[in-house]
mmCIF file of C-alpha atoms in Angstrom:
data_model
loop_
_atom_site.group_PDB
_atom_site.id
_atom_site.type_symbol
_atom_site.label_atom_id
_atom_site.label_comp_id
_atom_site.label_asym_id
_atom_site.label_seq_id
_atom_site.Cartn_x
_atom_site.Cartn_y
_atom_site.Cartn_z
ATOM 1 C CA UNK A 1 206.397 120.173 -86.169
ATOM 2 C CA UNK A 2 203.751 122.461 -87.891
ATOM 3 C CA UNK A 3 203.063 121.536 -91.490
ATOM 4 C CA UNK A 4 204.286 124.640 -92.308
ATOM 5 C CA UNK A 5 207.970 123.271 -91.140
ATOM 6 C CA UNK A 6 207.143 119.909 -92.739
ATOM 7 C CA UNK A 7 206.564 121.436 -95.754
ATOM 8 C CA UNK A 8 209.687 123.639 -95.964
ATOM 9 C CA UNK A 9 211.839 120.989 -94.521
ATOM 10 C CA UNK A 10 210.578 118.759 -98.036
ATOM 11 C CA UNK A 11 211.114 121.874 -100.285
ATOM 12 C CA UNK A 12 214.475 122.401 -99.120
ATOM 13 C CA UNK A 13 215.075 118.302 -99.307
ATOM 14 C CA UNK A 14 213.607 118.937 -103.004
ATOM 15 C CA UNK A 15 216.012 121.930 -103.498
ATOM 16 C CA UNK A 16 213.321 123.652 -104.780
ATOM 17 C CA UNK A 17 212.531 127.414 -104.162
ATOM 18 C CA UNK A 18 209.137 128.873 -102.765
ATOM 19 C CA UNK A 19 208.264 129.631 -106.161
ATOM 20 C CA UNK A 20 208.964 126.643 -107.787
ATOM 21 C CA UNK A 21 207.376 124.498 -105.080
ATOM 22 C CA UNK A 22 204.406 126.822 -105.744
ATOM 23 C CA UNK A 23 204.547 126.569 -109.418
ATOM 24 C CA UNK A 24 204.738 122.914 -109.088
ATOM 25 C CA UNK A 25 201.282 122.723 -106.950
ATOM 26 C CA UNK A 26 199.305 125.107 -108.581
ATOM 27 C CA UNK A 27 199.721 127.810 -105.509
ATOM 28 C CA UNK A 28 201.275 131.090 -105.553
ATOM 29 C CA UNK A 29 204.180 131.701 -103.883
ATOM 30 C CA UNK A 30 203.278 133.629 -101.355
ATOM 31 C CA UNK A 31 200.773 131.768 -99.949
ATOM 32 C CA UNK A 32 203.679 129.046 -99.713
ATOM 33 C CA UNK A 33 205.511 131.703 -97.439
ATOM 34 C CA UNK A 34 202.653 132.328 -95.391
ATOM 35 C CA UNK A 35 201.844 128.764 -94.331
ATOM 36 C CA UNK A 36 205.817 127.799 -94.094
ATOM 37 C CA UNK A 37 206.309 130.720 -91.749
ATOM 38 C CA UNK A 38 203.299 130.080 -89.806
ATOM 39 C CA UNK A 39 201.281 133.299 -90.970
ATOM 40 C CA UNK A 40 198.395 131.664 -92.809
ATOM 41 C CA UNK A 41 196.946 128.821 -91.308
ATOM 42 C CA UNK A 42 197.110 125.362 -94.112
ATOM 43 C CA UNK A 43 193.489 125.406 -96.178
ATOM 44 C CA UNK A 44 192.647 122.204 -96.539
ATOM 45 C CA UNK A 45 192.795 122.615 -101.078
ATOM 46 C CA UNK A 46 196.635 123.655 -100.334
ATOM 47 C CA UNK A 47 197.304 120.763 -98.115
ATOM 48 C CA UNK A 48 195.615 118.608 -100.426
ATOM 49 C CA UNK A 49 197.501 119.631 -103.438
ATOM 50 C CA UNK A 50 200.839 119.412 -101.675
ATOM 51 C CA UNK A 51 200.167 116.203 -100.646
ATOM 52 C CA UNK A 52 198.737 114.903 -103.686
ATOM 53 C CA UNK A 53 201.813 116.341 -106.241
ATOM 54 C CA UNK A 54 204.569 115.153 -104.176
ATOM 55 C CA UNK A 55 202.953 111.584 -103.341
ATOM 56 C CA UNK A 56 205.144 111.951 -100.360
ATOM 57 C CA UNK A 57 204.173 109.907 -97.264
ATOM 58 C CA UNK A 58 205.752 112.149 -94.387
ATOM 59 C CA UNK A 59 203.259 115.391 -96.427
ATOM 60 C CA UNK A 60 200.025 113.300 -95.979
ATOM 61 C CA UNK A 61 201.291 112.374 -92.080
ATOM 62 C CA UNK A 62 201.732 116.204 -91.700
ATOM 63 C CA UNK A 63 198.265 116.439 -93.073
ATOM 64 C CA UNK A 64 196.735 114.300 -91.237
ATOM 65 C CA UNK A 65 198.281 115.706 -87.722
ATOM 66 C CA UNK A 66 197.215 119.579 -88.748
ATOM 67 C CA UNK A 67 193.718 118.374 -89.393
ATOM 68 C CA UNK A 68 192.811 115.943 -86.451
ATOM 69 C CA UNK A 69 195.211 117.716 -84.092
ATOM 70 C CA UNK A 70 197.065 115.064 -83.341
ATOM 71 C CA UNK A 71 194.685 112.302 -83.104
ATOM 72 C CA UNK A 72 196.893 110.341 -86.050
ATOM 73 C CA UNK A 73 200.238 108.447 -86.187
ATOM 74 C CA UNK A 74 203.368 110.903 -86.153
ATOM 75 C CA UNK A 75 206.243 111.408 -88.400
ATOM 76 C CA UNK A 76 209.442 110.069 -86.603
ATOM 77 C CA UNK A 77 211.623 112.254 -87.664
ATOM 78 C CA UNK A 78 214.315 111.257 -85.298
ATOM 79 C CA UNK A 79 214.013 107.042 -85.872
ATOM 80 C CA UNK A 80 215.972 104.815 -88.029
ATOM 81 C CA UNK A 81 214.067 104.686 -91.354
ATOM 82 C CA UNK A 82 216.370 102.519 -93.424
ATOM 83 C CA UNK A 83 213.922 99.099 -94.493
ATOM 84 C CA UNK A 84 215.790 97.228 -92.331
ATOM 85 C CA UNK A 85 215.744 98.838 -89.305
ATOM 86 C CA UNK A 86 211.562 99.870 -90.079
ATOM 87 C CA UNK A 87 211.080 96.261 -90.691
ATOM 88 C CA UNK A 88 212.228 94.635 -87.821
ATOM 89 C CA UNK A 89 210.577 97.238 -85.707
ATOM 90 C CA UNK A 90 207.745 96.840 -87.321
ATOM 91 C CA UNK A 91 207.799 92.829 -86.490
ATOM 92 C CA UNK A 92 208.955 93.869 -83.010
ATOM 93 C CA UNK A 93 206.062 95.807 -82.601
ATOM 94 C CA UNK A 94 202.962 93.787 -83.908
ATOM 95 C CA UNK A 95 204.198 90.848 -81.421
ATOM 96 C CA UNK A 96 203.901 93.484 -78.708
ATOM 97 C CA UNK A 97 200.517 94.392 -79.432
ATOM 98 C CA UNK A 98 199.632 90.573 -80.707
ATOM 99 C CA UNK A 99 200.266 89.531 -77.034
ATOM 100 C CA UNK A 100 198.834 92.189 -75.291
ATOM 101 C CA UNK A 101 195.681 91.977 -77.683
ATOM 102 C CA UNK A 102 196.122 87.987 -76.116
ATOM 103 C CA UNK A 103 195.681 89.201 -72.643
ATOM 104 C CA UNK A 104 193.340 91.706 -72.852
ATOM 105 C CA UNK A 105 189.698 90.765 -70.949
ATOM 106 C CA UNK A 106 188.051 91.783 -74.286
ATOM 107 C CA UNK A 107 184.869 89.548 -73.645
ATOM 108 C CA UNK A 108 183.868 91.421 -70.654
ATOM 109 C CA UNK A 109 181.533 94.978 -70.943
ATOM 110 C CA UNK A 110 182.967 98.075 -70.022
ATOM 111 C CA UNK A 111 180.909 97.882 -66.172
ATOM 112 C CA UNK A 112 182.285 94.802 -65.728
ATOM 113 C CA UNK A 113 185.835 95.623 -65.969
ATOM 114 C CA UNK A 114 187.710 96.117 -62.830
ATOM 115 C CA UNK A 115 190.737 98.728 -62.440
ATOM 116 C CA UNK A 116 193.047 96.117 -63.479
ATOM 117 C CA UNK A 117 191.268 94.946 -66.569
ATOM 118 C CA UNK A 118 190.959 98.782 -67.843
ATOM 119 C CA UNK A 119 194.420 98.914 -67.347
ATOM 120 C CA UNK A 120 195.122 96.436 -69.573
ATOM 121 C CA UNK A 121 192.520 97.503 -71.831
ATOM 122 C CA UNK A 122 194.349 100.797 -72.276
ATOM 123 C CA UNK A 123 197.639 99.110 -72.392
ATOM 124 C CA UNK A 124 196.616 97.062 -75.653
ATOM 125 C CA UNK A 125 195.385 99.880 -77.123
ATOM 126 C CA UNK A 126 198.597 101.814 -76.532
ATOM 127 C CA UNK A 127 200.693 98.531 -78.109
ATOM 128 C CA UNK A 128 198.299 98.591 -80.931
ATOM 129 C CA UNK A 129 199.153 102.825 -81.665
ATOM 130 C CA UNK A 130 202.572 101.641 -81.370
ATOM 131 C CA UNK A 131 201.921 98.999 -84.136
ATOM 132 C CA UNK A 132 199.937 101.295 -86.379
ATOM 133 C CA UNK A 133 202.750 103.696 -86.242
ATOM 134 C CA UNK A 134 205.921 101.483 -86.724
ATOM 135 C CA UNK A 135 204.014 99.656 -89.894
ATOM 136 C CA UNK A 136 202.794 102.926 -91.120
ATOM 137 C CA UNK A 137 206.425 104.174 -91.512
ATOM 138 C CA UNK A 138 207.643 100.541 -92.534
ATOM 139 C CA UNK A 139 205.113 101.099 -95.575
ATOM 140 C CA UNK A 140 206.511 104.763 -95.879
ATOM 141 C CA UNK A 141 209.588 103.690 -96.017
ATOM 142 C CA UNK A 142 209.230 100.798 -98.440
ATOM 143 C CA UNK A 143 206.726 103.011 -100.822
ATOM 144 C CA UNK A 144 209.536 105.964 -100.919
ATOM 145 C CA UNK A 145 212.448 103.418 -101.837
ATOM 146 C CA UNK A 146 210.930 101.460 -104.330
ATOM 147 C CA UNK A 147 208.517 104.314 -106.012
ATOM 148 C CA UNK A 148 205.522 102.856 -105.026
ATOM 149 C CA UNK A 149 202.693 105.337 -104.600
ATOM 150 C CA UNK A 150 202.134 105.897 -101.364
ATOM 151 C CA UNK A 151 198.200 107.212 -102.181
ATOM 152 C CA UNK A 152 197.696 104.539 -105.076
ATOM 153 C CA UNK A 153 198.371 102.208 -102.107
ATOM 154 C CA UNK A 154 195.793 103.485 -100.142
ATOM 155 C CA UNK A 155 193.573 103.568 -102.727
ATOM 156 C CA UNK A 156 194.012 100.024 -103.898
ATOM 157 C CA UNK A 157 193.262 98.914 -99.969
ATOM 158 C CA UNK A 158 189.764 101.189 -100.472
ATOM 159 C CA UNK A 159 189.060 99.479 -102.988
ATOM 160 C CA UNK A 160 189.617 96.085 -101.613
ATOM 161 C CA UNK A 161 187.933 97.148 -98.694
ATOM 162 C CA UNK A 162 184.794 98.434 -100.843
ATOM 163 C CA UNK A 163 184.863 94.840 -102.894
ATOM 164 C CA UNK A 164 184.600 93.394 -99.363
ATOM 165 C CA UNK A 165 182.001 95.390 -98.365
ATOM 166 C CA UNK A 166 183.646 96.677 -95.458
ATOM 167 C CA UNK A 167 182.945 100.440 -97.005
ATOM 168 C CA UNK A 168 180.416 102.064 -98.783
#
């Protein structure tokens, strides 16, 4: 899905028309029409703004797919996201990659690894994606049903991270 569709797939959710969904970001309207019918490509101040007014998880997903090209977690737009069903998933999931991370040769260099051993090298990391995206939609999920910020969460863990010293 394009962000374009994203988007106008949440205005229509919003029942909001192009021109109030541009009023609301501070975008005229038809520059709305042009990126939700795949004319203009997304600037990166309009997918910002969209993002950022709406505080809505699956926007800054779409985001984050149009500008890496895919190299970030998708939206699963055909999964169970009830709490439940994102939470035991999510449980499901980090024992996956917990064991394969168990099994993994992770002490040996990359020229000592035989065929086998990259195998399950690549297999970890593909149970760890699979983590990364079942907890990223479990915290979606829970952020969207109890009006939590989904940003001011991910500021908060920048900020713990930078009181850490893990960031600069």
């Amino acid at each position: 899905m394009s962000i374009g569709d994203v988007i106008q797939t949440f205005r229509k959710e919003q029942g909001l028309t192009q021109e109030e969904f541009a009023e609301q970001i501070l975008i005229d309207r038809s520059s709305v029409a042009k990126v939700e019918n795949g004319k203009r490509q997304a600037q990166k101040h309009f997918m910002k703004q969209v993002a950022d007014t709406f505080d809505e998880p699956r926007l800054y997903l779409a985001v984050q797919e149009e500008v890496t090209g895919g190299a970030s977690v998708p939206y699963l737009d055909n999964a169970d996201l009830h709490r439940a069903a994102t939470h035991f998933k999510s449980i499901e999931e980090a024992e996956e990659a917990l064991m394969a991370m168990r099994s993994a040769p992770i002490s040996k260099k990359r020229e000592q690894l035989t065929v086998a051993d990259q195998e399950l090298m690549k297999a970890m990391i593909i149970e760890c994606v699979e983590a990364i995206t079942a907890l990223t939609h479990h915290v979606m999920v829970l952020c969207k049903e109890y009006a939590i910020s989904y940003l001011g969460i991910w500021k908060q863990h920048r900020a713990e991270l930078r009181a850490k010293k893990y960031m600069k």
